[in-house]
Tab-separated table of C-alpha atoms in Angstrom:
chain	number	residue	atom	x	y	z
A	1	MET	CA	133.761	136.731	-39.976
A	2	GLN	CA	131.545	134.114	-38.376
A	3	PHE	CA	129.057	132.202	-40.473
A	4	GLN	CA	125.617	130.748	-40.058
A	5	GLN	CA	125.669	126.997	-39.698
A	6	PRO	CA	124.208	125.326	-42.806
A	7	GLN	CA	121.346	122.885	-42.515
A	8	ASN	CA	121.052	119.452	-44.061
A	9	HIS	CA	119.638	119.532	-47.549
A	10	GLN	CA	117.592	117.171	-49.638
A	11	ASN	CA	118.742	115.288	-52.727
A	12	ILE	CA	115.665	114.270	-54.718
A	13	GLU	CA	117.431	111.077	-55.809
A	14	THR	CA	119.185	109.887	-52.647
A	15	GLY	CA	117.468	111.618	-49.708
A	16	MET	CA	119.058	113.722	-46.960
A	17	VAL	CA	122.562	115.084	-47.590
A	18	PRO	CA	124.910	115.390	-44.562
A	19	PRO	CA	126.711	118.750	-44.055
A	20	GLN	CA	130.063	117.498	-45.355
A	21	LEU	CA	128.435	116.668	-48.701
A	22	ASN	CA	126.440	119.886	-49.055
A	23	HIS	CA	128.221	120.778	-52.301
A	24	GLY	CA	127.040	120.870	-55.894
A	25	GLY	CA	128.969	119.379	-58.786
A	26	HIS	CA	130.263	122.685	-60.164
A	27	GLU	CA	131.271	123.689	-56.638
A	28	MET	CA	133.315	120.509	-56.177
A	29	PHE	CA	135.303	121.072	-59.360
A	30	ASP	CA	135.747	124.811	-58.847
A	31	VAL	CA	136.826	124.588	-55.193
A	32	HIS	CA	139.207	121.787	-56.178
A	33	GLU	CA	140.753	124.268	-58.625
A	34	VAL	CA	140.922	126.932	-55.910
A	35	LEU	CA	142.734	124.630	-53.482
A	36	ALA	CA	145.141	123.317	-56.127
A	37	GLY	CA	145.839	126.887	-57.240
A	38	ALA	CA	146.513	127.993	-53.661
A	39	ILE	CA	149.046	125.199	-53.239
A	40	ASN	CA	150.696	126.180	-56.508
A	41	THR	CA	150.930	129.823	-55.430
A	42	ILE	CA	152.390	128.952	-52.019
A	43	ASP	CA	154.854	126.565	-53.682
A	44	THR	CA	155.838	129.280	-56.172
A	45	TYR	CA	156.547	131.694	-53.321
A	46	THR	CA	158.615	129.020	-51.561
A	47	MET	CA	160.548	128.140	-54.707
A	48	LEU	CA	161.408	131.771	-55.480
A	49	SER	CA	162.118	132.900	-51.918
A	50	GLY	CA	165.774	131.860	-52.100
A	51	HIS	CA	166.341	134.163	-55.084
A	52	VAL	CA	164.920	137.363	-53.546
A	53	GLN	CA	167.464	140.155	-53.071
A	54	ASP	CA	165.375	143.077	-51.797
A	55	PRO	CA	164.403	142.854	-48.088
A	56	GLU	CA	161.162	144.720	-48.829
A	57	LEU	CA	160.097	142.154	-51.415
A	58	ARG	CA	161.100	139.339	-49.064
A	59	ASP	CA	158.895	140.839	-46.346
A	60	ILE	CA	155.923	141.100	-48.755
A	61	MET	CA	156.456	137.524	-49.870
A	62	GLN	CA	156.653	136.132	-46.331
A	63	ARG	CA	153.590	138.017	-45.083
A	64	GLN	CA	151.501	137.055	-48.109
A	65	LYS	CA	152.609	133.432	-48.013
A	66	GLN	CA	151.675	133.078	-44.330
A	67	PHE	CA	148.289	134.671	-44.916
A	68	MET	CA	147.603	132.475	-47.960
A	69	ALA	CA	148.494	129.312	-46.040
A	70	ASP	CA	146.075	130.257	-43.258
A	71	GLU	CA	143.348	131.074	-45.762
A	72	TYR	CA	143.958	127.789	-47.572
A	73	ASN	CA	143.474	125.881	-44.299
A	74	ILE	CA	140.190	127.687	-43.576
A	75	THR	CA	138.881	127.003	-47.082
A	76	LEU	CA	139.908	123.346	-46.918
A	77	GLU	CA	138.314	122.873	-43.507
A	78	CYS	CA	134.887	124.212	-44.459
A	79	PHE	CA	135.009	122.424	-47.829
A	80	LYS	CA	135.583	119.067	-46.094
A	81	SER	CA	133.080	119.654	-43.276
A	82	GLY	CA	130.484	121.798	-45.029
A	83	GLN	CA	130.260	123.775	-41.786
A	84	ASP	CA	131.585	126.865	-40.077
A	85	PRO	CA	135.422	126.768	-39.895
A	86	SER	CA	137.120	126.670	-36.491
A	87	LYS	CA	138.477	130.201	-36.973
A	88	PRO	CA	137.011	133.206	-38.817
A	89	THR	CA	138.371	134.622	-42.037
A	90	GLN	CA	140.700	137.612	-41.796
A	91	SER	CA	141.424	140.702	-43.889
A	92	TYR	CA	144.902	141.095	-45.385
A	93	LYS	CA	146.565	144.404	-44.537
A	94	MET	CA	149.446	145.684	-46.637
A	95	LYS	CA	152.148	147.962	-45.233
A	96	GLN	CA	152.614	150.238	-48.232
A	97	GLY	CA	150.860	153.472	-49.130
A	98	ASN	CA	148.917	153.765	-52.363
A	99	ASP	CA	150.930	156.295	-54.353
A	100	PHE	CA	151.428	155.270	-57.978
A	101	THR	CA	153.822	157.110	-60.269
A	102	TYR	CA	152.266	157.615	-63.693
A	103	GLY	CA	153.966	157.902	-67.052
A	104	MET	CA	156.358	155.929	-69.205
A	105	LYS	CA	160.111	156.143	-69.512
A	106	PRO	CA	162.358	154.242	-71.943
A	107	SER	CA	163.324	150.743	-70.843
A	108	GLN	CA	164.803	147.615	-72.334
A	109	PRO	CA	162.335	145.395	-74.227
A	110	LYS	CA	161.199	142.300	-72.364
A	111	LYS	CA	162.259	138.874	-73.590
A	112	PRO	CA	162.318	135.305	-72.240
A	113	MET	CA	165.183	134.349	-69.947
A	114	GLN	CA	168.011	132.205	-71.250
A	115	SER	CA	168.980	130.735	-67.871
A	116	THR	CA	167.984	130.699	-64.213
A	117	ALA	CA	170.887	133.053	-63.513
A	118	GLU	CA	168.647	135.830	-64.839
A	119	ILE	CA	166.072	135.408	-62.065
A	120	ASN	CA	165.783	138.740	-60.287
A	121	ASP	CA	163.347	140.697	-58.107
A	122	GLU	CA	161.479	142.052	-61.115
A	123	PHE	CA	160.799	138.532	-62.396
A	124	ILE	CA	159.904	137.258	-58.915
A	125	SER	CA	157.453	140.073	-58.221
A	126	GLN	CA	155.798	139.453	-61.601
A	127	CYS	CA	155.390	135.760	-60.803
A	128	MET	CA	153.797	136.711	-57.495
A	129	LEU	CA	151.425	139.170	-59.161
A	130	ASN	CA	150.371	136.693	-61.842
A	131	ALA	CA	149.684	133.987	-59.236
A	132	VAL	CA	147.583	136.242	-57.003
A	133	LYS	CA	145.562	137.592	-59.932
A	134	ALA	CA	144.902	134.062	-61.174
A	135	GLY	CA	143.711	133.107	-57.696
A	136	ALA	CA	141.214	135.964	-57.686
A	137	THR	CA	139.714	134.698	-60.937
A	138	VAL	CA	139.244	131.075	-59.861
A	139	LYS	CA	137.893	132.106	-56.443
A	140	THR	CA	135.336	134.382	-58.099
A	141	ASN	CA	134.181	131.588	-60.376
A	142	ALA	CA	133.997	129.151	-57.459
A	143	ALA	CA	132.045	131.571	-55.259
A	144	LEU	CA	129.489	132.096	-58.023
A	145	GLU	CA	129.008	128.326	-58.354
A	146	SER	CA	129.025	127.389	-54.648
A	147	THR	CA	125.767	126.164	-53.137
A	148	ASN	CA	127.179	125.637	-49.642
A	149	PRO	CA	126.685	128.987	-47.848
A	150	VAL	CA	129.830	128.706	-45.709
A	151	VAL	CA	132.134	127.821	-48.608
A	152	ARG	CA	130.602	130.590	-50.693
A	153	ARG	CA	131.198	133.165	-47.964
A	154	VAL	CA	134.771	132.012	-47.293
A	155	LEU	CA	135.561	132.328	-50.995
A	156	ALA	CA	133.838	135.708	-51.218
A	157	ASP	CA	135.775	136.968	-48.184
A	158	SER	CA	139.008	135.878	-49.866
A	159	LEU	CA	138.518	138.043	-52.954
A	160	PRO	CA	139.309	141.403	-51.294
A	161	ASN	CA	142.474	139.800	-49.922
A	162	CYS	CA	143.573	138.736	-53.418
A	163	ILE	CA	142.926	142.268	-54.656
A	164	GLU	CA	144.874	143.778	-51.744
A	165	MET	CA	147.847	141.460	-52.306
A	166	ALA	CA	147.927	142.186	-56.034
A	167	TYR	CA	147.770	145.910	-55.307
A	168	GLU	CA	150.629	145.631	-52.828
A	169	ILE	CA	152.811	143.832	-55.368
A	170	SER	CA	151.987	146.263	-58.165
A	171	LEU	CA	152.828	149.222	-55.897
A	172	TYR	CA	156.182	147.607	-55.142
A	173	GLN	CA	156.792	147.057	-58.851
A	174	ASN	CA	155.819	150.613	-59.716
A	175	LYS	CA	158.133	152.072	-57.075
A	176	HIS	CA	161.070	150.162	-58.552
A	177	GLY	CA	160.220	150.903	-62.188
A	178	TYR	CA	159.148	147.336	-62.993
A	179	TYR	CA	155.530	148.348	-63.651
A	180	GLN	CA	154.970	151.582	-65.523
A	181	VAL	CA	151.478	153.073	-65.702
A	182	PRO	CA	150.578	155.018	-68.862
A	183	GLN	CA	147.843	157.639	-68.790
A	184	LEU	CA	145.504	158.974	-71.449
A	185	PRO	CA	145.774	162.671	-72.320
A	186	ARG	CA	143.953	164.843	-69.768
A	187	GLN	CA	141.379	165.965	-72.339
A	188	ASP	CA	140.480	162.358	-73.160
A	189	MET	CA	140.210	161.395	-69.487
A	190	THR	CA	137.961	164.366	-68.742
A	191	GLN	CA	135.751	163.599	-71.733
A	192	MET	CA	135.371	159.963	-70.682
A	193	GLN	CA	134.626	160.929	-67.059
A	194	ASN	CA	131.947	163.359	-68.206
A	195	SER	CA	130.332	160.947	-70.660
A	196	TYR	CA	128.026	159.549	-67.948
A	197	ALA	CA	125.388	161.184	-65.763
A	198	PRO	CA	123.852	160.002	-62.472
A	199	ALA	CA	120.768	157.798	-62.630
A	200	MET	CA	117.536	159.437	-61.486
A	201	VAL	CA	115.962	157.009	-59.030
A	202	GLN	CA	112.377	157.775	-58.054
A	203	PRO	CA	111.425	156.642	-54.530
A	204	GLN	CA	108.600	154.135	-54.508
A	205	THR	CA	105.431	155.257	-52.790
A	206	PRO	CA	102.023	153.585	-52.641
A	207	GLY	CA	100.835	155.949	-55.344
A	208	ASN	CA	103.400	155.023	-57.992
A	209	ILE	CA	103.654	151.242	-57.484
A	210	MET	CA	102.118	149.413	-60.426
A	211	PRO	CA	99.241	147.095	-59.450
A	212	HIS	CA	99.570	143.366	-60.099
């Protein structure tokens, strides 16, 4: 997506603010957290890549890592310049379908590892999922606090990608039995679905608009 170039803004204490400094205080701290978190996620993927056994998980990891690195560069560029990045943001596309298997089956209780020899694909995929979900949270907070319109839009465009990556990982986990999805009884689900009704929205016409 291309963005509208921001204009210079006024600081009531110091005068005109150049584009590269068109950032509020909350924005500076929150985007700093976004960038640091992105580095941490990419480093986590790199650190765990040598332990991956399943080619499918390795493919997911490599594709996501490359996309995250590109997105990090775009975010960093517009944060430092305050202007439109040199390339537009992209949408992450996963390869998998979206078929979840529901229900629970007996499994061994989870417990902390005793050594690095226990690192496996289940652990790696969970680390990936946790990192991507954490990134979605900090990017949401940063987007809500950003005053620079380009940075705000770059962060907002990144959120669907975080969601897509997390969904891709959870589908992988579900397929391999790492992530089981319980369901409520059908009667309870139906009752909850039917506990709301559509809102009745009246169209506004000159006759029903309240006068000032």
